[in-house]
Short mmCIF file of C-alpha atoms in Angstrom, two decimals:
data_model
loop_
_atom_site.label_atom_id
_atom_site.label_comp_id
_atom_site.label_asym_id
_atom_site.label_seq_id
_atom_site.Cartn_x
_atom_site.Cartn_y
_atom_site.Cartn_z
CA MET A 46 58.37 -41.11 -20.75
CA VAL A 47 58.99 -40.88 -17.17
CA HIS A 48 56.12 -40.32 -14.77
CA ALA A 49 56.67 -37.77 -11.89
CA VAL A 50 55.08 -40.36 -9.68
CA SER A 51 53.63 -43.98 -10.07
CA ILE A 52 49.99 -44.02 -11.65
CA ARG A 53 48.78 -46.04 -8.22
CA LYS A 54 50.06 -43.09 -6.34
CA SER A 55 48.78 -40.08 -8.22
CA VAL A 56 45.21 -40.60 -6.81
CA THR A 57 44.94 -40.15 -2.87
CA PRO A 58 41.68 -39.04 -1.18
CA ASP A 59 43.15 -35.45 -0.48
CA PHE A 60 44.93 -34.61 -3.67
CA LEU A 61 45.66 -35.79 -7.43
CA ILE A 62 49.21 -35.76 -8.62
CA CYS A 63 50.24 -34.57 -11.90
CA LEU A 64 52.15 -36.87 -14.06
CA GLU A 65 53.65 -34.13 -15.80
CA ASN A 66 55.34 -32.29 -12.95
CA GLY A 67 54.57 -34.34 -9.66
CA LYS A 68 52.20 -31.26 -8.27
CA LYS A 69 49.38 -31.81 -6.05
CA PHE A 70 45.90 -30.65 -7.29
CA LYS A 71 42.17 -30.93 -6.32
CA SER A 72 41.46 -30.64 -10.05
CA LEU A 73 43.88 -31.72 -12.76
CA LYS A 74 41.55 -30.72 -15.48
CA ARG A 75 41.92 -26.93 -14.76
CA HIS A 76 45.79 -27.20 -14.16
CA LEU A 77 46.08 -29.11 -17.59
CA ALA A 78 44.33 -26.43 -19.60
CA THR A 79 46.15 -23.55 -18.03
CA HIS A 80 49.73 -25.15 -18.20
CA TYR A 81 49.80 -28.20 -20.86
CA ASP A 82 47.01 -27.54 -22.73
CA PRO A 83 46.07 -31.11 -23.34
CA THR A 84 42.49 -32.29 -22.71
CA PRO A 85 41.46 -34.78 -20.16
CA ASN A 86 41.43 -37.52 -22.99
CA THR A 87 44.97 -36.68 -24.46
CA TYR A 88 46.40 -36.72 -20.95
CA ARG A 89 44.96 -40.13 -20.28
CA GLN A 90 46.20 -41.44 -23.50
CA LYS A 91 49.50 -39.65 -23.26
CA TRP A 92 50.34 -41.63 -19.80
CA GLY A 93 48.46 -44.84 -20.59
CA LEU A 94 45.66 -44.04 -18.02
CA PRO A 95 42.41 -45.83 -17.98
CA ALA A 96 39.18 -44.11 -19.20
CA ASP A 97 37.89 -43.84 -15.70
CA TYR A 98 40.96 -42.11 -14.19
CA PRO A 99 39.50 -38.99 -12.50
CA MET A 100 40.58 -35.53 -13.50
CA VAL A 101 38.96 -33.95 -10.29
CA LEU A 102 39.23 -35.27 -6.61
CA PRO A 103 36.03 -37.35 -5.81
CA ASN A 104 36.04 -35.94 -2.37
CA TYR A 105 36.16 -32.07 -3.96
CA THR A 106 33.50 -33.02 -6.14
CA THR A 107 31.29 -34.13 -3.23
CA LEU A 108 32.09 -31.21 -1.38
CA ARG A 109 31.27 -28.74 -4.25
CA SER A 110 27.95 -30.63 -4.81
CA GLY A 111 26.85 -30.17 -1.08
CA LEU A 112 27.80 -26.41 -1.23
CA ALA A 113 25.72 -26.00 -4.46
CA LYS A 114 22.59 -27.99 -3.06
CA SER A 115 22.74 -25.84 0.22
CA ALA A 116 22.65 -22.39 -1.79
CA ASP A 117 19.93 -23.92 -3.75
CA LEU A 118 21.93 -23.57 -7.14
CA GLY A 119 20.44 -25.67 -10.01
CA ARG A 120 16.92 -25.15 -9.13
CA ARG A 121 14.46 -23.63 -11.11
CA ALA A 122 13.16 -20.40 -10.01
CA PRO A 123 9.48 -20.08 -8.97
CA PRO A 124 7.15 -18.99 -11.99
CA LEU A 125 6.61 -15.01 -12.14
CA ARG A 126 3.12 -13.54 -11.57
CA SER A 127 1.45 -12.64 -14.37
CA CYS A 128 1.53 -8.98 -15.28
CA ARG A 129 -1.43 -8.56 -16.99
CA ARG A 130 -4.21 -6.27 -14.92
CA GLN A 131 -7.28 -7.88 -13.88
CA PRO A 132 -10.60 -5.83 -14.03
CA LEU A 133 -11.89 -4.85 -10.69
CA ASN A 134 -14.67 -6.31 -8.90
CA GLY A 135 -15.10 -9.07 -11.77
CA ARG A 136 -16.40 -6.28 -14.26
CA SER A 137 -15.01 -6.12 -17.71
CA TRP A 138 -13.04 -3.34 -19.09
CA GLY A 139 -15.24 -1.54 -21.35
#
């Protein structure tokens, strides 16, 4: 099979280049799933790529992680207050 670009040139700081068609992407994983249907592992095997070949741009991952942290995503919500009614003035309910 002929690569659209060389494997070395397919990973840059700003984009990943698909070896199937030569287009530039921030996330190859989504592109492959919508257009070619292989999993990241089968894509790597097909083109003889190493297991650590990125499917998402490292700079993009860092950017998205920072946005999620600034929006407090992924944190547990504070515990809810108890809905049980408390007796007035420390007296029992009876």
